[in-house]
mmCIF file of C-alpha atoms and ligand atoms in Angstrom:
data_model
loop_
_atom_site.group_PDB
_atom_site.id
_atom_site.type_symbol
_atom_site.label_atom_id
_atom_site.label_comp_id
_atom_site.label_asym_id
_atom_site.label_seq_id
_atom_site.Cartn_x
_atom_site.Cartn_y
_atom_site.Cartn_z
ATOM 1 C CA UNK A 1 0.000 0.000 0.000
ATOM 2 C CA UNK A 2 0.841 3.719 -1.110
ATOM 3 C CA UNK A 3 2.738 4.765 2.628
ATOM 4 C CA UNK A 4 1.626 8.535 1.978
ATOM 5 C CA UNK A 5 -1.754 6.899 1.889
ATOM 6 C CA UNK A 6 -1.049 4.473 4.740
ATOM 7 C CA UNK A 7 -0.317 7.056 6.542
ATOM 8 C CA UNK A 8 -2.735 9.608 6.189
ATOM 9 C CA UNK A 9 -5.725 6.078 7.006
ATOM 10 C CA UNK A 10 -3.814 5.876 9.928
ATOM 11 C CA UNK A 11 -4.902 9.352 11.007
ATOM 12 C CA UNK A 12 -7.989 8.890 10.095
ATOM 13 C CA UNK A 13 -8.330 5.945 12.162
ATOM 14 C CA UNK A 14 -7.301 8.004 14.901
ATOM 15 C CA UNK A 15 -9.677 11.005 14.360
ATOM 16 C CA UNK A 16 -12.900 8.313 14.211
ATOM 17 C CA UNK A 17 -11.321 6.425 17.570
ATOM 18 C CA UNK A 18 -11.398 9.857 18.994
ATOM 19 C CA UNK A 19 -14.642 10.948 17.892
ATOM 20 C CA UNK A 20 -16.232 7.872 19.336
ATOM 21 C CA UNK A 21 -14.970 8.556 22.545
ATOM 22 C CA UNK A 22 -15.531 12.446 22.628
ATOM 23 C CA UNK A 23 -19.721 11.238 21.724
ATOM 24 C CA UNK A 24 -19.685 8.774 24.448
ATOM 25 C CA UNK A 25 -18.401 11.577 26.933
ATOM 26 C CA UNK A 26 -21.222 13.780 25.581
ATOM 27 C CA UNK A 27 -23.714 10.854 26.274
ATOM 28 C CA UNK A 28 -22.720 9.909 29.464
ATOM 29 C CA UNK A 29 -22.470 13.925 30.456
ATOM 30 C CA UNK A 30 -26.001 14.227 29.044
ATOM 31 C CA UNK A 31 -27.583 10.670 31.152
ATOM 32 C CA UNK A 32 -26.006 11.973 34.230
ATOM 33 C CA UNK A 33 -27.752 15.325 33.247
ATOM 34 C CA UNK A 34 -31.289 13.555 33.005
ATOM 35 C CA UNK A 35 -30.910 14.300 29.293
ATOM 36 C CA UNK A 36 -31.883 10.535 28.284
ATOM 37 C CA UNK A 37 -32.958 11.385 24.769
ATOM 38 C CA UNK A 38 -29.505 13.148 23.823
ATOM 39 C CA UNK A 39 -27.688 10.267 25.529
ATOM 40 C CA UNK A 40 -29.331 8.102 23.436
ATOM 41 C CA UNK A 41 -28.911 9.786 20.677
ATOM 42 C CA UNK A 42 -25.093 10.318 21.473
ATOM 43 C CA UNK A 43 -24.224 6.970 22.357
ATOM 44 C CA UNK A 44 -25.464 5.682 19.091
ATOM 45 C CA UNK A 45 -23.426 8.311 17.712
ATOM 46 C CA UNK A 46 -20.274 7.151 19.234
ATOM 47 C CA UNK A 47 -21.281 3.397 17.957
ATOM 48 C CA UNK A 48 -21.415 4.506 14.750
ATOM 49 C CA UNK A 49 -17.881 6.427 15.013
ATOM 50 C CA UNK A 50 -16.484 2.940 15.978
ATOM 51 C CA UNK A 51 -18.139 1.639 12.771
ATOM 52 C CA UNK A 52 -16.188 4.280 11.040
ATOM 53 C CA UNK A 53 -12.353 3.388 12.767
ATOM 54 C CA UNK A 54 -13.507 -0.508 12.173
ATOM 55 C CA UNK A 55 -14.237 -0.163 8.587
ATOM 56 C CA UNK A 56 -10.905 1.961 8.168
ATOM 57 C CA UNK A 57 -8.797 -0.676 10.076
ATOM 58 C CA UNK A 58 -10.037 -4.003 7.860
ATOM 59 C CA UNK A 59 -9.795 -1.567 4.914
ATOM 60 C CA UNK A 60 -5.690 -0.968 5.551
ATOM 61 C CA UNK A 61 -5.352 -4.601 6.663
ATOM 62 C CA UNK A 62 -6.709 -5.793 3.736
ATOM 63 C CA UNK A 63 -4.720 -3.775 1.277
ATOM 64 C CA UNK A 64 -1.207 -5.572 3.050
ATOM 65 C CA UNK A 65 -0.856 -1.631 5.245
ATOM 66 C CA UNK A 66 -0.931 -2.222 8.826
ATOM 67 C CA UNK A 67 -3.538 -0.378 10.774
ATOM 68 C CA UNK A 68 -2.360 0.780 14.018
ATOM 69 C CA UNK A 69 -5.136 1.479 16.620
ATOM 70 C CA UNK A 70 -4.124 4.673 18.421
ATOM 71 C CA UNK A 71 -3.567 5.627 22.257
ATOM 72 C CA UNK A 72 -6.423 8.661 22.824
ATOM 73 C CA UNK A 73 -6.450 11.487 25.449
ATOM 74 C CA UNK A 74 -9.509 12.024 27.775
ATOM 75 C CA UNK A 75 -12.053 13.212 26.129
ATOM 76 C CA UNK A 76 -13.434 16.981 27.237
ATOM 77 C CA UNK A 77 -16.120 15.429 30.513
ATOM 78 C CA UNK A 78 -18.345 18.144 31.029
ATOM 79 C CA UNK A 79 -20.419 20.730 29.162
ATOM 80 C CA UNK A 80 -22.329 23.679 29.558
ATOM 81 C CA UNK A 81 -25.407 23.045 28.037
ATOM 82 C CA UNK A 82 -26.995 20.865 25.352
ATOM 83 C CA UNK A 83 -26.621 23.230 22.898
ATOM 84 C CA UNK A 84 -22.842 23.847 23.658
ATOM 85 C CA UNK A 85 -22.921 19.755 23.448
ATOM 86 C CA UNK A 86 -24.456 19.566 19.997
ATOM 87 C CA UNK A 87 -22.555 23.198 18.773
ATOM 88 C CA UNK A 88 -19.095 21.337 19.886
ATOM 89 C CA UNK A 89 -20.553 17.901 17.893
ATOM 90 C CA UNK A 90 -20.989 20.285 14.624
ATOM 91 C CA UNK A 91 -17.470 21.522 14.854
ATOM 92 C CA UNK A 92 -16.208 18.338 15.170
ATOM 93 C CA UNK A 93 -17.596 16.650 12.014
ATOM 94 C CA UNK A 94 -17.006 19.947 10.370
ATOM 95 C CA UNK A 95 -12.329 18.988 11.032
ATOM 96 C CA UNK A 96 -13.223 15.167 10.052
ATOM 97 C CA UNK A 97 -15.219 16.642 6.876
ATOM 98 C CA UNK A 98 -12.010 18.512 6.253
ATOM 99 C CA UNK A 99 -9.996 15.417 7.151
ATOM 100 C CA UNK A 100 -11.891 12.961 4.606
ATOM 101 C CA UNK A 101 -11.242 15.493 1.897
ATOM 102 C CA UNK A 102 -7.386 15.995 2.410
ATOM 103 C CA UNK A 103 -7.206 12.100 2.262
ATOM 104 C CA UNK A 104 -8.902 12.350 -0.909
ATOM 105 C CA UNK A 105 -6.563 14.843 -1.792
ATOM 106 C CA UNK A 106 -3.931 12.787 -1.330
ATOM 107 C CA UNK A 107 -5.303 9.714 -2.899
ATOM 108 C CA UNK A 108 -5.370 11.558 -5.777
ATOM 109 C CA UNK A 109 -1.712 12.741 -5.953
ATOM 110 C CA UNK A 110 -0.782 9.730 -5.265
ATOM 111 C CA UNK A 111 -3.221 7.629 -8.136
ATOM 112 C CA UNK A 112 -4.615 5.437 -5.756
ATOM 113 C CA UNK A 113 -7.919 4.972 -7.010
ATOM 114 C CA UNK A 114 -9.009 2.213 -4.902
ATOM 115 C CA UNK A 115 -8.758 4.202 -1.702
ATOM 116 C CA UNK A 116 -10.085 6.967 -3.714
ATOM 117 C CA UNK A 117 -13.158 4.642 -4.552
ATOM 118 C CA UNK A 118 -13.366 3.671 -0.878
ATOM 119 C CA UNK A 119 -12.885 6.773 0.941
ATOM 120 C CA UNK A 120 -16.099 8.082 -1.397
ATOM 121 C CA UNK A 121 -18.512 6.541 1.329
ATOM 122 C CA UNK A 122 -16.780 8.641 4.145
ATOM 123 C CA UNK A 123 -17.501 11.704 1.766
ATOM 124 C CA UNK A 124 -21.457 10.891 1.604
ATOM 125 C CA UNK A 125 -21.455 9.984 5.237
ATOM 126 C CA UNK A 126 -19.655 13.549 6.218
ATOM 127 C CA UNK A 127 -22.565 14.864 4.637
ATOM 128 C CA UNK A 128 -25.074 13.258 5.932
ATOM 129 C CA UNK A 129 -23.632 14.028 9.534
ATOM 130 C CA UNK A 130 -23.035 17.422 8.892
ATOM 131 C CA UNK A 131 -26.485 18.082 7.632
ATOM 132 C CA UNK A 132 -28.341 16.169 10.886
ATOM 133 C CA UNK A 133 -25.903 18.037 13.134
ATOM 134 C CA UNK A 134 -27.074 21.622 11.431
ATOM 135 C CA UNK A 135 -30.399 20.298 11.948
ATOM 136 C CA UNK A 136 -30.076 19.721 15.685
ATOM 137 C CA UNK A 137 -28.294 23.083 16.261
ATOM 138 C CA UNK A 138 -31.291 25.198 14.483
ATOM 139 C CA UNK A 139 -33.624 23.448 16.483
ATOM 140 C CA UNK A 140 -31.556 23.797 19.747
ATOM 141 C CA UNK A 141 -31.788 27.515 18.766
ATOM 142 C CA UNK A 142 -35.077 28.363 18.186
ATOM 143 C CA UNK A 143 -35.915 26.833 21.504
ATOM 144 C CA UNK A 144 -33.565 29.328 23.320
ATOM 145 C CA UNK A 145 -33.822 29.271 26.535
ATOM 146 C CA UNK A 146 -37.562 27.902 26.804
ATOM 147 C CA UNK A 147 -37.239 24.356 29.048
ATOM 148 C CA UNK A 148 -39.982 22.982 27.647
ATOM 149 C CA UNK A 149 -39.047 23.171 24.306
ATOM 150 C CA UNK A 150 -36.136 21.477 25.497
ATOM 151 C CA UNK A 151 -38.138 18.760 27.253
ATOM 152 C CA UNK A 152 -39.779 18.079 24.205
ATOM 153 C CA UNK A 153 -36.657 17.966 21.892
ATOM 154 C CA UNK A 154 -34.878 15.422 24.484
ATOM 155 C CA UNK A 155 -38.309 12.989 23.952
ATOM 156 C CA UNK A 156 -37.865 13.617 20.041
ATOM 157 C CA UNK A 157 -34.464 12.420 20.350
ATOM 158 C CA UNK A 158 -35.271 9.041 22.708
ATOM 159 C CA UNK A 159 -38.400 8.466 20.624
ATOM 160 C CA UNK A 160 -35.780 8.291 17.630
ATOM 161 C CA UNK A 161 -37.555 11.155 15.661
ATOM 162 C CA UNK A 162 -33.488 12.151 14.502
ATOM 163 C CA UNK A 163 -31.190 9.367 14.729
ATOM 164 C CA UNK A 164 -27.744 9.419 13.096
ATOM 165 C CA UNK A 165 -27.404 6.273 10.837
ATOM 166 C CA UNK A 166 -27.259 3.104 12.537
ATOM 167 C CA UNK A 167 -23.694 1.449 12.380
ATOM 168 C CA UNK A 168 -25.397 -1.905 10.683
ATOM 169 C CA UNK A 169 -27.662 -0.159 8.352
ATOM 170 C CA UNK A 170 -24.690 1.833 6.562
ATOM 171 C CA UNK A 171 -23.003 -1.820 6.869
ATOM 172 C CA UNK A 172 -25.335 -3.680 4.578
ATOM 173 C CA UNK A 173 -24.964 -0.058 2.239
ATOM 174 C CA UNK A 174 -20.826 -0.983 1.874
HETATM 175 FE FE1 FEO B 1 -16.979 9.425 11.279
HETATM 176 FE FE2 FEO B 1 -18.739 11.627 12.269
HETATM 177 O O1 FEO B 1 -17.291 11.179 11.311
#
């Protein structure tokens, strides 16, 4: 495998690894917080981040690279409010977006077309992701302040009203 390429997977896998566990701090903030919708929500979001490292990891195997699964720093533990959770969740998918397209960048100086091919499904997912994530931050908004509103957005999110993609749906989509 192309090492500029091999390379450049690798920090990939470490930007999913680390988005999984910065979600799962946001859903275990947002439990503790009484916020069972958004924890639900979140740690299904941090599943499907784990989806993303796995499917990166066989992918570099199985082109004779050698993933390497990275050591991670503590994720950030608390957070002001849900909106500050879901306004630091946007951000983040907004750095892998940029992420997915430098290693498609490089695919192409480097005429891999393979990874090029694969790394195509992490360009339609980024979208996807950002697009739900703008969603939930314009709702979050025009709520404000009102606690009801926010009542009734938590139950939207643990009655599954807005889910991100399950992990085994965008499986049987590979
Ligand atoms: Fe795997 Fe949300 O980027």
């Amino acid at each position: 495998m192309n090492e500029r390429v091999e390379k450049a997977l690798n920090m990939q896998i470490e930007k999913e690894a680390s988005s999984s566990q910065f979600y799962l701090s946001m859903a275990s903030w947002a439990e503790a917080e009484g916020f069972n919708g958004t924890a639900k929500f979140l740690y299904l979001h941090s599943d499907e981040e784990r989806f993303h490292m796995l499917k990166l990891v066989k992918f570099v195997n199985e082109r004779g690279g050698r993933a390497i699964i990275p050591g991670l720093g503590a994720p950030q533990k608390t957070f002001e409010s849900i909106s500050n959770v879901f306004e630091s969740l946007l951000e983040h998918e907004l750095r892998v977006t940029e992420s997915i397209n430098n290693l498609v960048d490089i695919c192409l100086q480097e005429k891999d077309y393979t990874t090029h091919n694969f790394i195509q499904w992490y360009v339609s997912e980024q979208l996807e992701e950002e697009a739900l994530a703008r969603t939930i931050v314009d709702k979050i908004k025009m709520i404000g302040g009102d606690k009801a509103g926010l009542y009734l957005f938590d139950r939207d999110l643990e009655n599954s009203a807005i889910v991100p993609t399950p992990a085994n749906e965008t499986q049987n989509n590979e």
